């Protein structure tokens, strides 16, 4: 599993997600599933977690390509008591939010749209 390759300066761009009490973790995954930045609770076995996240998002993207849908922008997995919310940053990077409960994601989507341009610029 890839080692974290933390990119300085990402944490302040991720910390606004923690202002929402339902958000437990916000992280950015880079090439190969490397964790580039993370705030909030560290997921259990983070190296495996990030590789699984990267793989799932990649598979969902391939499914979209094969079925003729446009580029995958986001993916939400709902578990009992938690949601994993993935957002594409660019072809190599994804934002992952671990959200407690199964509440509405509208406010989080707005926050993602507000923060993504800054995250994109930071990774460039």
CSV table of C-alpha atoms in Angstrom, one decimal:
chain,number,residue,atom,x,y,z
A,1,UNK,CA,0.0,0.0,0.0
A,2,UNK,CA,1.3,3.5,-0.8
A,3,UNK,CA,2.7,5.5,2.1
A,4,UNK,CA,1.0,8.9,2.8
A,5,UNK,CA,2.6,11.6,0.8
A,6,UNK,CA,1.2,14.6,2.7
A,7,UNK,CA,1.1,17.8,0.7
A,8,UNK,CA,1.6,20.8,3.0
A,9,UNK,CA,-1.2,23.3,3.0
A,10,UNK,CA,-4.0,20.9,2.2
A,11,UNK,CA,-5.3,20.7,5.7
A,12,UNK,CA,-6.6,24.3,5.9
A,13,UNK,CA,-8.5,23.7,2.7
A,14,UNK,CA,-10.1,20.5,4.1
A,15,UNK,CA,-10.8,21.8,7.6
A,16,UNK,CA,-14.0,23.7,6.7
A,17,UNK,CA,-15.7,20.3,6.1
A,18,UNK,CA,-15.2,19.5,9.8
A,19,UNK,CA,-17.3,22.6,10.6
A,20,UNK,CA,-20.2,20.3,9.8
A,21,UNK,CA,-20.7,18.1,12.9
A,22,UNK,CA,-21.7,15.0,10.7
A,23,UNK,CA,-18.3,15.0,8.9
A,24,UNK,CA,-15.9,12.8,10.6
A,25,UNK,CA,-13.1,12.8,8.1
A,26,UNK,CA,-12.1,14.7,4.9
A,27,UNK,CA,-9.1,13.5,2.9
A,28,UNK,CA,-7.5,13.8,-0.5
A,29,UNK,CA,-6.3,10.7,-2.3
A,30,UNK,CA,-3.7,11.0,-5.1
A,31,UNK,CA,-2.2,8.6,-7.6
A,32,UNK,CA,-2.2,5.0,-6.6
A,33,UNK,CA,-4.3,5.7,-3.5
A,34,UNK,CA,-1.7,7.8,-1.6
A,35,UNK,CA,-3.2,10.0,1.1
A,36,UNK,CA,-2.1,13.6,0.4
A,37,UNK,CA,-4.0,15.3,3.1
A,38,UNK,CA,-6.4,14.5,5.9
A,39,UNK,CA,-8.3,16.1,8.7
A,40,UNK,CA,-10.6,14.7,11.4
A,41,UNK,CA,-10.6,11.1,12.5
A,42,UNK,CA,-8.0,8.9,10.8
A,43,UNK,CA,-9.8,6.0,9.2
A,44,UNK,CA,-8.8,2.5,10.5
A,45,UNK,CA,-5.9,1.1,8.4
A,46,UNK,CA,-5.6,4.3,6.4
A,47,UNK,CA,-3.3,2.9,3.7
A,48,UNK,CA,-5.8,0.1,2.9
A,49,UNK,CA,-8.8,2.5,3.2
A,50,UNK,CA,-7.3,4.9,0.6
A,51,UNK,CA,-6.5,2.2,-1.9
A,52,UNK,CA,-10.0,0.7,-1.6
A,53,UNK,CA,-11.4,4.2,-2.1
A,54,UNK,CA,-9.3,4.8,-5.1
A,55,UNK,CA,-10.2,1.4,-6.6
A,56,UNK,CA,-13.9,1.9,-6.0
A,57,UNK,CA,-13.9,5.3,-7.6
A,58,UNK,CA,-11.9,4.0,-10.5
A,59,UNK,CA,-14.3,1.1,-11.1
A,60,UNK,CA,-17.3,3.4,-10.9
A,61,UNK,CA,-15.6,5.6,-13.6
A,62,UNK,CA,-14.9,2.6,-15.9
A,63,UNK,CA,-18.6,1.6,-15.5
A,64,UNK,CA,-19.6,5.1,-16.6
A,65,UNK,CA,-17.2,5.0,-19.6
A,66,UNK,CA,-18.4,1.5,-20.6
A,67,UNK,CA,-22.1,2.6,-20.5
A,68,UNK,CA,-21.5,5.8,-22.3
A,69,UNK,CA,-22.2,8.1,-19.4
A,70,UNK,CA,-20.0,11.2,-19.0
A,71,UNK,CA,-17.1,11.5,-16.7
A,72,UNK,CA,-17.7,10.5,-13.1
A,73,UNK,CA,-17.9,13.5,-10.7
A,74,UNK,CA,-19.0,11.9,-7.5
A,75,UNK,CA,-20.0,8.7,-5.8
A,76,UNK,CA,-21.9,8.1,-2.5
A,77,UNK,CA,-21.9,4.8,-0.6
A,78,UNK,CA,-24.5,4.5,2.1
A,79,UNK,CA,-23.8,2.2,5.0
A,80,UNK,CA,-26.0,1.9,8.2
A,81,UNK,CA,-24.9,4.9,10.1
A,82,UNK,CA,-22.3,6.3,7.7
A,83,UNK,CA,-21.8,7.5,4.2
A,84,UNK,CA,-18.7,7.7,2.1
A,85,UNK,CA,-18.8,10.6,-0.3
A,86,UNK,CA,-16.3,10.8,-3.2
A,87,UNK,CA,-15.7,13.8,-5.4
A,88,UNK,CA,-13.4,13.9,-8.4
A,89,UNK,CA,-10.8,16.7,-8.1
A,90,UNK,CA,-9.1,15.8,-11.4
A,91,UNK,CA,-8.0,12.6,-13.1
A,92,UNK,CA,-5.4,11.8,-10.4
A,93,UNK,CA,-7.0,13.1,-7.2
A,94,UNK,CA,-10.2,12.5,-5.3
A,95,UNK,CA,-11.8,14.1,-2.2
A,96,UNK,CA,-13.3,11.6,0.3
A,97,UNK,CA,-15.7,12.6,3.1
A,98,UNK,CA,-16.7,10.2,5.9
A,99,UNK,CA,-20.1,11.3,7.0
A,100,UNK,CA,-21.9,10.1,10.2
A,101,UNK,CA,-25.6,9.3,9.7
A,102,UNK,CA,-27.6,9.2,6.5
A,103,UNK,CA,-28.7,12.8,6.4
A,104,UNK,CA,-29.1,15.1,3.5
A,105,UNK,CA,-25.9,15.8,1.5
A,106,UNK,CA,-27.1,19.1,-0.1
A,107,UNK,CA,-25.1,21.4,2.3
A,108,UNK,CA,-22.0,19.2,1.9
A,109,UNK,CA,-22.3,19.4,-1.9
A,110,UNK,CA,-22.4,23.2,-1.7
A,111,UNK,CA,-19.3,23.1,0.6
A,112,UNK,CA,-17.5,20.8,-1.9
A,113,UNK,CA,-18.3,23.2,-4.8
A,114,UNK,CA,-16.9,26.1,-2.7
A,115,UNK,CA,-13.7,24.3,-1.6
A,116,UNK,CA,-12.8,22.3,-4.8
A,117,UNK,CA,-11.4,25.2,-6.8
A,118,UNK,CA,-9.0,26.0,-4.0
A,119,UNK,CA,-8.0,22.4,-3.7
A,120,UNK,CA,-7.5,22.1,-7.5
A,121,UNK,CA,-5.3,25.2,-7.5
A,122,UNK,CA,-3.3,23.9,-4.5
A,123,UNK,CA,-2.6,20.6,-6.2
A,124,UNK,CA,-1.6,22.2,-9.6
